[in-house]
mmCIF file of C-alpha atoms in Angstrom:
data_model
loop_
_atom_site.group_PDB
_atom_site.id
_atom_site.type_symbol
_atom_site.label_atom_id
_atom_site.label_comp_id
_atom_site.label_asym_id
_atom_site.label_seq_id
_atom_site.Cartn_x
_atom_site.Cartn_y
_atom_site.Cartn_z
ATOM 1 C CA MET U 1 110.156 134.435 110.891
ATOM 2 C CA LYS U 2 111.163 137.920 110.152
ATOM 3 C CA ASP U 3 108.337 140.108 109.465
ATOM 4 C CA LYS U 4 108.112 141.994 106.545
ATOM 5 C CA ILE U 5 107.985 146.195 106.244
ATOM 6 C CA LEU U 6 107.496 148.147 103.402
ATOM 7 C CA PHE U 7 108.231 151.958 103.589
ATOM 8 C CA TYR U 8 105.920 153.451 101.515
ATOM 9 C CA THR U 9 107.290 157.210 102.109
ATOM 10 C CA SER U 10 109.445 160.087 101.088
ATOM 11 C CA PHE U 11 113.694 159.617 102.038
ATOM 12 C CA PRO U 12 116.330 162.248 101.605
ATOM 13 C CA LYS U 13 116.034 164.220 98.879
ATOM 14 C CA PRO U 14 115.000 166.559 99.972
ATOM 15 C CA ILE U 15 116.493 167.311 103.422
ATOM 16 C CA THR U 16 112.875 167.953 105.488
ATOM 17 C CA GLY U 17 112.107 167.087 109.056
ATOM 18 C CA GLN U 18 110.036 164.243 108.330
ATOM 19 C CA THR U 19 113.019 163.043 105.431
ATOM 20 C CA ILE U 20 115.399 162.619 108.141
ATOM 21 C CA VAL U 21 112.590 160.911 110.689
ATOM 22 C CA THR U 22 111.614 158.327 107.911
ATOM 23 C CA GLN U 23 115.340 157.314 107.140
ATOM 24 C CA LYS U 24 115.894 157.256 110.658
ATOM 25 C CA VAL U 25 112.676 154.973 110.996
ATOM 26 C CA TRP U 26 114.567 153.244 108.248
ATOM 27 C CA ASP U 27 117.428 152.031 109.663
ATOM 28 C CA LEU U 28 116.989 151.871 113.237
ATOM 29 C CA LEU U 29 114.337 148.714 111.906
ATOM 30 C CA TYR U 30 116.898 147.766 109.118
ATOM 31 C CA ASN U 31 119.802 146.748 111.060
ATOM 32 C CA ASP U 32 117.155 144.322 113.950
ATOM 33 C CA PRO U 33 117.264 141.446 112.905
ATOM 34 C CA ARG U 34 113.423 140.864 113.655
ATOM 35 C CA PHE U 35 112.668 142.774 109.918
ATOM 36 C CA VAL U 36 113.432 142.721 106.441
ATOM 37 C CA CYS U 37 112.408 145.987 105.260
ATOM 38 C CA PHE U 38 111.951 147.654 101.679
ATOM 39 C CA LYS U 39 111.528 151.043 99.884
ATOM 40 C CA ILE U 40 108.833 152.739 97.977
ATOM 41 C CA ASN U 41 110.640 156.352 97.942
ATOM 42 C CA THR U 42 107.883 158.751 96.636
ATOM 43 C CA SER U 43 109.975 161.464 96.258
ATOM 44 C CA SER U 44 109.643 163.475 93.433
ATOM 45 C CA SER U 45 111.141 167.012 93.193
ATOM 46 C CA THR U 46 108.522 169.513 89.847
ATOM 47 C CA ILE U 47 105.299 169.136 89.258
ATOM 48 C CA VAL U 48 105.184 166.899 86.252
ATOM 49 C CA LYS U 49 107.614 164.750 87.690
ATOM 50 C CA LYS U 50 105.299 164.060 90.921
ATOM 51 C CA PHE U 51 102.662 163.300 88.489
ATOM 52 C CA PHE U 52 104.897 160.782 86.885
ATOM 53 C CA THR U 53 105.680 159.162 90.110
ATOM 54 C CA PHE U 54 102.097 159.101 91.853
ATOM 55 C CA ILE U 55 101.504 156.931 88.556
ATOM 56 C CA SER U 56 104.421 154.142 88.950
ATOM 57 C CA ASN U 57 103.995 154.109 92.134
ATOM 58 C CA TYR U 58 100.595 153.115 92.796
ATOM 59 C CA PHE U 59 101.802 149.996 90.229
ATOM 60 C CA LEU U 60 105.050 149.619 92.608
ATOM 61 C CA LEU U 61 102.791 149.813 95.339
ATOM 62 C CA VAL U 62 100.837 146.988 93.385
ATOM 63 C CA LYS U 63 103.984 144.945 93.099
ATOM 64 C CA PHE U 64 105.408 144.610 96.177
ATOM 65 C CA LEU U 65 102.180 144.154 98.082
ATOM 66 C CA ILE U 66 101.536 140.591 95.571
ATOM 67 C CA LEU U 67 105.328 139.795 96.056
ATOM 68 C CA VAL U 68 106.717 140.953 99.381
ATOM 69 C CA LYS U 69 103.430 140.422 101.325
ATOM 70 C CA PRO U 70 104.366 142.688 104.183
ATOM 71 C CA ARG U 71 102.977 142.619 107.268
ATOM 72 C CA PHE U 72 103.681 146.112 107.986
ATOM 73 C CA VAL U 73 103.329 149.320 105.339
ATOM 74 C CA TYR U 74 104.779 152.276 106.493
ATOM 75 C CA MET U 75 103.477 156.231 105.111
ATOM 76 C CA VAL U 76 103.876 159.383 106.351
ATOM 77 C CA PHE U 77 100.569 161.447 105.923
ATOM 78 C CA SER U 78 100.514 164.495 103.704
ATOM 79 C CA SER U 79 99.152 167.546 105.010
ATOM 80 C CA SER U 80 98.719 169.484 101.628
ATOM 81 C CA LYS U 81 95.376 168.740 99.565
ATOM 82 C CA LEU U 82 97.385 166.774 96.932
ATOM 83 C CA GLY U 83 99.014 164.449 99.011
ATOM 84 C CA CYS U 84 95.733 164.131 100.658
ATOM 85 C CA VAL U 85 94.393 162.619 97.126
ATOM 86 C CA ARG U 86 97.737 160.503 96.949
ATOM 87 C CA ASP U 87 97.421 158.998 100.391
ATOM 88 C CA PHE U 88 93.754 158.167 99.781
ATOM 89 C CA PHE U 89 94.641 156.716 96.443
ATOM 90 C CA SER U 90 97.945 154.945 97.854
ATOM 91 C CA ILE U 91 94.864 153.725 100.751
ATOM 92 C CA PHE U 92 92.744 151.819 98.430
ATOM 93 C CA ILE U 93 95.448 149.802 97.124
ATOM 94 C CA ILE U 94 97.014 148.828 100.383
ATOM 95 C CA SER U 95 93.539 148.529 102.044
ATOM 96 C CA LEU U 96 92.813 145.409 99.722
ATOM 97 C CA PHE U 97 95.485 143.365 101.408
ATOM 98 C CA SER U 98 93.225 142.514 104.124
ATOM 99 C CA ASN U 99 96.265 140.811 106.193
ATOM 100 C CA VAL U 100 98.677 144.483 105.774
ATOM 101 C CA LYS U 101 99.251 146.549 109.147
ATOM 102 C CA LEU U 102 98.701 150.235 108.029
ATOM 103 C CA ILE U 103 101.288 152.564 110.057
ATOM 104 C CA SER U 104 100.446 156.585 109.326
ATOM 105 C CA HIS U 105 102.933 158.575 111.114
ATOM 106 C CA VAL U 106 102.046 162.403 110.777
ATOM 107 C CA HIS U 107 104.803 164.578 111.275
ATOM 108 C CA SER U 108 103.040 168.045 110.248
ATOM 109 C CA GLY U 109 101.632 170.455 112.742
ATOM 110 C CA ASN U 110 98.381 171.118 111.026
ATOM 111 C CA PHE U 111 97.287 167.738 109.788
ATOM 112 C CA GLY U 112 93.342 167.482 109.064
ATOM 113 C CA LEU U 113 92.816 171.146 109.934
ATOM 114 C CA GLU U 114 93.198 171.763 106.256
ATOM 115 C CA PHE U 115 90.598 168.816 104.944
ATOM 116 C CA LEU U 116 87.692 170.274 106.375
ATOM 117 C CA ASN U 117 86.076 171.140 103.246
ATOM 118 C CA PHE U 118 84.768 168.447 100.437
ATOM 119 C CA PRO U 119 86.247 166.030 98.872
ATOM 120 C CA PHE U 120 89.155 166.346 101.817
ATOM 121 C CA ASN U 121 87.444 165.257 104.500
ATOM 122 C CA LEU U 122 85.373 162.210 102.756
ATOM 123 C CA MET U 123 89.071 161.573 101.439
ATOM 124 C CA LEU U 124 90.490 161.567 105.434
ATOM 125 C CA LYS U 125 87.670 159.849 106.841
ATOM 126 C CA TYR U 126 88.308 157.066 104.437
ATOM 127 C CA ASN U 127 92.421 157.544 105.002
ATOM 128 C CA LEU U 128 91.602 157.483 108.769
ATOM 129 C CA GLU U 129 89.190 154.639 109.223
ATOM 130 C CA ARG U 130 91.290 152.348 107.408
ATOM 131 C CA VAL U 131 94.955 153.141 108.845
ATOM 132 C CA THR U 132 96.115 150.520 111.561
ATOM 133 C CA THR U 133 97.297 152.752 113.292
ATOM 134 C CA ILE U 134 98.386 156.158 113.506
ATOM 135 C CA ILE U 135 101.406 157.872 115.282
ATOM 136 C CA PHE U 136 101.387 161.786 116.396
ATOM 137 C CA GLN U 137 104.581 163.486 117.740
ATOM 138 C CA GLY U 138 102.365 164.890 120.388
ATOM 139 C CA LYS U 139 99.065 165.256 121.942
ATOM 140 C CA GLN U 140 98.979 168.722 120.957
ATOM 141 C CA VAL U 141 99.489 168.669 117.272
ATOM 142 C CA ASN U 142 96.506 165.704 117.361
ATOM 143 C CA PHE U 143 93.134 167.823 115.714
ATOM 144 C CA LEU U 144 91.491 164.302 115.395
ATOM 145 C CA GLY U 145 89.930 164.775 118.346
ATOM 146 C CA SER U 146 88.227 161.211 120.683
ATOM 147 C CA LYS U 147 86.756 159.600 117.602
ATOM 148 C CA TYR U 148 90.154 157.891 116.463
ATOM 149 C CA ASP U 149 92.045 157.941 120.052
ATOM 150 C CA TYR U 150 91.622 153.858 119.682
ATOM 151 C CA LYS U 151 94.008 154.109 116.470
ATOM 152 C CA ILE U 152 96.246 157.136 118.408
ATOM 153 C CA LYS U 153 100.074 156.908 119.611
ATOM 154 C CA TYR U 154 102.144 158.952 120.255
ATOM 155 C CA LEU U 155 106.113 159.112 119.690
ATOM 156 C CA MET U 156 108.215 161.826 120.325
ATOM 157 C CA ASN U 157 110.944 161.909 117.074
ATOM 158 C CA THR U 158 114.691 160.920 118.132
ATOM 159 C CA ILE U 159 117.627 161.977 115.798
ATOM 160 C CA SER U 160 120.837 160.477 114.806
ATOM 161 C CA SER U 161 123.383 159.007 116.994
ATOM 162 C CA GLU U 162 126.225 160.498 114.529
ATOM 163 C CA PHE U 163 124.516 163.581 115.829
ATOM 164 C CA SER U 164 125.143 163.318 119.714
ATOM 165 C CA ILE U 165 127.738 162.758 121.985
ATOM 166 C CA SER U 166 128.760 160.673 124.586
ATOM 167 C CA ASP U 167 128.592 161.682 128.563
ATOM 168 C CA ASN U 168 132.498 161.960 128.562
ATOM 169 C CA GLU U 169 132.502 163.683 125.243
ATOM 170 C CA PHE U 170 129.931 166.025 126.826
ATOM 171 C CA LYS U 171 132.003 166.856 129.812
ATOM 172 C CA GLU U 172 134.744 168.141 127.941
ATOM 173 C CA VAL U 173 132.197 170.027 125.408
ATOM 174 C CA SER U 174 131.004 172.209 128.655
ATOM 175 C CA CYS U 175 134.699 172.537 130.056
ATOM 176 C CA LEU U 176 135.691 173.898 126.480
ATOM 177 C CA ARG U 177 132.220 175.773 125.565
ATOM 178 C CA LYS U 178 132.887 177.487 130.333
ATOM 179 C CA LYS U 179 136.836 178.337 129.278
ATOM 180 C CA ASN U 180 135.449 180.600 126.177
ATOM 181 C CA PHE U 181 132.778 182.425 128.257
ATOM 182 C CA GLU U 182 135.612 182.734 130.903
ATOM 183 C CA ASN U 183 138.386 184.311 128.537
ATOM 184 C CA SER U 184 135.752 186.676 126.251
ATOM 185 C CA GLY U 185 132.998 186.984 128.427
ATOM 186 C CA LYS U 186 130.674 186.767 125.885
ATOM 187 C CA ILE U 187 127.922 184.000 126.290
ATOM 188 C CA LYS U 188 126.509 182.359 122.925
ATOM 189 C CA LEU U 189 123.097 182.930 121.236
ATOM 190 C CA PHE U 190 122.040 180.940 117.719
ATOM 191 C CA PHE U 191 119.132 181.085 115.894
ATOM 192 C CA LEU U 192 118.821 176.939 113.492
ATOM 193 C CA SER U 193 116.240 176.520 110.695
ATOM 194 C CA ASN U 194 115.218 177.655 107.865
ATOM 195 C CA PHE U 195 115.154 180.839 106.841
ATOM 196 C CA ILE U 196 111.203 181.375 106.922
ATOM 197 C CA ILE U 197 109.787 184.030 108.663
ATOM 198 C CA SER U 198 107.263 182.017 110.859
ATOM 199 C CA LYS U 199 109.899 180.423 112.357
ATOM 200 C CA GLY U 200 111.418 183.661 114.417
ATOM 201 C CA TYR U 201 114.637 184.902 113.103
ATOM 202 C CA LEU U 202 113.358 188.407 112.076
ATOM 203 C CA ASP U 203 112.069 188.349 116.406
ATOM 204 C CA LEU U 204 115.250 187.243 117.797
ATOM 205 C CA PHE U 205 117.130 189.989 115.799
ATOM 206 C CA ASP U 206 114.453 192.796 116.751
ATOM 207 C CA SER U 207 114.438 191.608 120.210
ATOM 208 C CA TYR U 208 118.570 191.343 120.477
ATOM 209 C CA GLU U 209 118.041 195.434 118.569
ATOM 210 C CA LEU U 210 115.589 195.645 122.117
ATOM 211 C CA LEU U 211 118.437 194.560 124.753
ATOM 212 C CA ASP U 212 119.870 197.422 127.397
ATOM 213 C CA ILE U 213 123.835 198.398 126.399
ATOM 214 C CA ASP U 214 125.161 196.443 129.070
ATOM 215 C CA VAL U 215 123.265 193.022 128.193
ATOM 216 C CA PHE U 216 123.633 192.894 124.981
ATOM 217 C CA ASP U 217 127.169 193.513 124.647
ATOM 218 C CA LYS U 218 127.654 190.701 127.110
ATOM 219 C CA PHE U 219 126.634 188.303 124.171
ATOM 220 C CA GLU U 220 127.129 186.675 120.585
ATOM 221 C CA LEU U 221 124.174 186.565 118.700
ATOM 222 C CA HIS U 222 124.113 183.937 115.582
ATOM 223 C CA PHE U 223 121.667 182.814 112.755
ATOM 224 C CA ILE U 224 122.648 179.361 111.070
ATOM 225 C CA GLY U 225 120.189 177.584 108.728
ATOM 226 C CA PHE U 226 119.028 177.797 104.337
ATOM 227 C CA TRP U 227 117.264 180.593 102.562
ATOM 228 C CA PHE U 228 114.677 180.425 100.132
ATOM 229 C CA ASP U 229 114.874 182.864 98.773
ATOM 230 C CA ASP U 230 117.728 186.355 97.206
ATOM 231 C CA ARG U 231 115.071 188.654 98.046
ATOM 232 C CA SER U 232 114.943 187.812 102.286
ATOM 233 C CA LYS U 233 118.621 186.819 102.310
ATOM 234 C CA SER U 234 119.186 190.185 101.466
ATOM 235 C CA GLU U 235 116.955 191.979 102.966
ATOM 236 C CA PHE U 236 118.674 190.295 106.188
ATOM 237 C CA LEU U 237 121.514 190.781 105.800
ATOM 238 C CA ASN U 238 121.503 194.121 105.130
ATOM 239 C CA LYS U 239 120.014 195.078 108.375
ATOM 240 C CA VAL U 240 123.238 193.249 109.851
ATOM 241 C CA THR U 241 125.074 194.937 108.114
ATOM 242 C CA LYS U 242 123.690 198.625 109.567
ATOM 243 C CA SER U 243 122.822 196.781 113.290
ATOM 244 C CA SER U 244 124.985 198.691 115.456
ATOM 245 C CA ARG U 245 125.496 195.483 117.255
ATOM 246 C CA SER U 246 126.755 193.926 113.911
ATOM 247 C CA ASN U 247 130.636 193.291 115.392
ATOM 248 C CA CYS U 248 127.999 190.438 118.016
ATOM 249 C CA ILE U 249 125.723 189.509 114.776
ATOM 250 C CA PHE U 250 127.100 185.918 112.623
ATOM 251 C CA VAL U 251 125.738 184.679 109.817
ATOM 252 C CA HIS U 252 126.861 180.671 109.083
ATOM 253 C CA GLU U 253 124.289 179.751 105.330
ATOM 254 C CA GLY U 254 124.601 176.877 103.714
ATOM 255 C CA LEU U 255 125.024 174.292 105.754
ATOM 256 C CA SER U 256 123.659 171.086 104.208
ATOM 257 C CA ASP U 257 125.857 168.539 105.930
ATOM 258 C CA ARG U 258 124.466 167.957 110.214
ATOM 259 C CA LEU U 259 127.569 167.390 110.851
ATOM 260 C CA ASP U 260 128.992 170.249 110.039
ATOM 261 C CA VAL U 261 126.590 171.995 112.128
ATOM 262 C CA LYS U 262 127.353 169.902 114.524
ATOM 263 C CA LYS U 263 131.241 171.178 115.104
ATOM 264 C CA LEU U 264 129.292 174.906 114.805
ATOM 265 C CA LEU U 265 126.709 173.708 117.442
ATOM 266 C CA VAL U 266 129.529 172.032 120.155
ATOM 267 C CA GLU U 267 130.922 175.644 121.237
ATOM 268 C CA MET U 268 127.156 177.041 121.477
ATOM 269 C CA ASP U 269 125.634 177.170 124.479
ATOM 270 C CA VAL U 270 121.763 178.161 124.250
ATOM 271 C CA PHE U 271 119.123 177.829 121.034
ATOM 272 C CA ILE U 272 116.757 180.828 121.009
ATOM 273 C CA PHE U 273 113.785 179.650 119.283
ATOM 274 C CA PRO U 274 110.708 181.865 118.522
ATOM 275 C CA THR U 275 108.840 180.107 116.203
ATOM 276 C CA TYR U 276 105.062 179.785 115.017
ATOM 277 C CA TYR U 277 105.121 178.315 111.616
ATOM 278 C CA PRO U 278 101.727 176.510 111.278
ATOM 279 C CA VAL U 279 102.536 173.648 110.077
ATOM 280 C CA GLU U 280 105.338 173.589 112.905
ATOM 281 C CA SER U 281 104.881 169.778 114.883
ATOM 282 C CA GLN U 282 108.231 168.777 116.664
ATOM 283 C CA PRO U 283 111.368 170.514 115.507
ATOM 284 C CA LEU U 284 114.397 168.439 115.287
ATOM 285 C CA SER U 285 116.643 171.377 115.824
ATOM 286 C CA ILE U 286 115.396 171.200 119.962
ATOM 287 C CA LEU U 287 116.486 167.359 120.033
ATOM 288 C CA GLU U 288 119.909 168.198 118.032
ATOM 289 C CA SER U 289 120.231 170.835 120.689
ATOM 290 C CA PHE U 290 119.415 169.058 123.998
ATOM 291 C CA SER U 291 121.306 166.197 122.806
ATOM 292 C CA LEU U 292 124.989 168.658 122.583
ATOM 293 C CA GLY U 293 123.413 169.140 126.108
ATOM 294 C CA ILE U 294 122.132 172.949 124.661
ATOM 295 C CA PRO U 295 119.139 174.507 126.451
ATOM 296 C CA VAL U 296 116.358 175.906 124.547
ATOM 297 C CA VAL U 297 114.185 178.866 124.560
ATOM 298 C CA SER U 298 110.839 178.677 122.406
ATOM 299 C CA THR U 299 107.426 179.338 122.366
ATOM 300 C CA TYR U 300 104.455 177.294 123.901
ATOM 301 C CA HIS U 301 103.330 176.202 120.215
ATOM 302 C CA ALA U 302 102.965 172.815 118.207
ATOM 303 C CA THR U 303 104.847 169.608 120.499
ATOM 304 C CA ILE U 304 108.189 171.948 121.794
ATOM 305 C CA PRO U 305 105.917 172.779 125.430
ATOM 306 C CA GLU U 306 106.095 168.872 125.463
ATOM 307 C CA MET U 307 110.257 169.024 125.588
ATOM 308 C CA ILE U 308 110.900 172.023 127.165
ATOM 309 C CA GLU U 309 109.854 172.507 130.749
ATOM 310 C CA ASP U 310 110.736 176.075 131.297
ATOM 311 C CA GLY U 311 112.737 176.638 133.851
ATOM 312 C CA TYR U 312 114.675 172.773 134.206
ATOM 313 C CA ASN U 313 116.061 172.186 130.336
ATOM 314 C CA GLY U 314 115.210 175.577 128.761
ATOM 315 C CA TYR U 315 112.041 178.474 128.898
ATOM 316 C CA LEU U 316 109.706 179.004 126.989
ATOM 317 C CA PHE U 317 107.264 182.692 125.312
ATOM 318 C CA GLU U 318 104.288 183.249 124.936
ATOM 319 C CA LYS U 319 104.618 182.917 120.799
ATOM 320 C CA ARG U 320 105.528 187.038 118.872
ATOM 321 C CA ASP U 321 105.879 188.632 122.762
ATOM 322 C CA HIS U 322 109.340 190.289 122.488
ATOM 323 C CA ASN U 323 108.814 191.176 125.629
ATOM 324 C CA GLN U 324 108.955 188.137 126.957
ATOM 325 C CA LEU U 325 111.688 186.964 124.983
ATOM 326 C CA LEU U 326 114.114 190.177 126.337
ATOM 327 C CA ASN U 327 113.025 189.256 129.461
ATOM 328 C CA ILE U 328 114.221 185.671 129.712
ATOM 329 C CA MET U 329 117.132 186.891 127.646
ATOM 330 C CA ARG U 330 118.616 189.370 129.786
ATOM 331 C CA GLY U 331 118.418 186.472 132.683
ATOM 332 C CA LEU U 332 120.883 184.503 130.616
ATOM 333 C CA VAL U 333 123.668 186.780 131.311
ATOM 334 C CA ASN U 334 124.028 184.708 134.617
ATOM 335 C CA TYR U 335 126.366 181.807 133.172
ATOM 336 C CA GLU U 336 125.119 178.887 136.365
ATOM 337 C CA ILE U 337 122.521 179.008 135.006
ATOM 338 C CA ILE U 338 122.928 178.047 131.966
ATOM 339 C CA GLU U 339 125.221 175.500 133.178
ATOM 340 C CA TYR U 340 122.341 174.183 134.841
ATOM 341 C CA LEU U 341 120.102 174.163 132.040
ATOM 342 C CA SER U 342 122.146 172.840 130.109
ATOM 343 C CA LEU U 343 123.423 169.946 132.241
ATOM 344 C CA ASN U 344 119.012 169.438 132.581
ATOM 345 C CA ALA U 345 119.172 169.172 128.708
ATOM 346 C CA ARG U 346 121.866 166.658 128.039
ATOM 347 C CA ASP U 347 119.446 164.568 130.835
ATOM 348 C CA SER U 348 116.123 165.040 128.752
ATOM 349 C CA PHE U 349 117.610 163.682 125.657
ATOM 350 C CA ASN U 350 118.870 160.415 126.944
ATOM 351 C CA LYS U 351 115.578 159.987 129.179
ATOM 352 C CA ARG U 352 113.384 161.547 126.558
ATOM 353 C CA PHE U 353 114.796 161.253 123.134
ATOM 354 C CA SER U 354 117.350 158.923 122.505
ATOM 355 C CA GLU U 355 117.403 156.496 119.599
ATOM 356 C CA LYS U 356 117.342 153.074 122.265
ATOM 357 C CA GLU U 357 114.133 155.336 123.579
ATOM 358 C CA PHE U 358 112.464 155.813 120.002
ATOM 359 C CA GLU U 359 113.786 152.779 119.251
ATOM 360 C CA SER U 360 111.322 150.068 121.484
ATOM 361 C CA LYS U 361 108.414 152.840 121.563
ATOM 362 C CA PHE U 362 108.644 152.449 118.012
ATOM 363 C CA ILE U 363 109.231 148.736 117.754
ATOM 364 C CA GLN U 364 106.332 148.280 120.883
ATOM 365 C CA LEU U 365 103.726 150.369 117.671
ATOM 366 C CA LEU U 366 104.545 148.585 114.979
ATOM 367 C CA TYR U 367 102.566 145.634 117.740
ATOM 368 C CA ALA U 368 100.078 147.342 119.745
#
């Protein structure tokens, strides 16, 4: 008999790291003959819609629990206070059905730190005591202490196979990158994320501006992402225009399709991500880069040190430390080093972050 699993969480849209991974989990289990999957999409756009969505979803949840009788319920813990309240009522309803195994996935890098005061601390305690399994993406983002260790499992994310490439394609891409370098003499560095200050795009720009003349000329710098406000966009584009190195700086915005992003990345050499974003957990952009054999330079932050092996598949540096970043960038002028890191980045993805690896471990967690 097939096991029934109810997904009670948000799906794309919006496009976020959490919704992308949720869709990935859904796709894996939906296509697995051992499971029958059901979905309640909790996404909503405005505050008013959120309220009515919460209420209607509670009725839907009761309906599914009574009629479908799922063995598993999969939900994502929220890191916001409003989300904590929503989770409290959802878990209260689910806990009325004692035969249900509740799997809660954590995607934020600060889960629990916002719930230290009354009444959220009591709600969090209630929620944690009633879930069956809590999934974190890494030990660096687990702030719950040892009390719930028996419920906690660790699972790194994966990405869609559509974004990745085969081993033969990787060889072709590697040859293309090297040929581009030999023809242009330029190494293509890039930033990929939403344009949020704490994601580090200004840190990268400022570090690039400080590079010695004989070094910066060996690089192209590409910024890829989305803007949240016109003022920040205007200020940054103005900085780029005024830069004496503007002919080597390129800004790509509004790429909503990840396959369009992939087409751009296959020509890139190194991903630089100076993030200190407070709720960072496990950036999917690092996995996307590894899957294409792109080494990553990033910070000792969230689960990133659990993904990047310094000097093997990329480099790590302290948050906001421009001098460390500058020294790393100076070392990247040697293309043989980039080739070495690239092979290891690809190997890291295949061994640790592939779809097959994720599916196998996730199903083990379900039945643990």
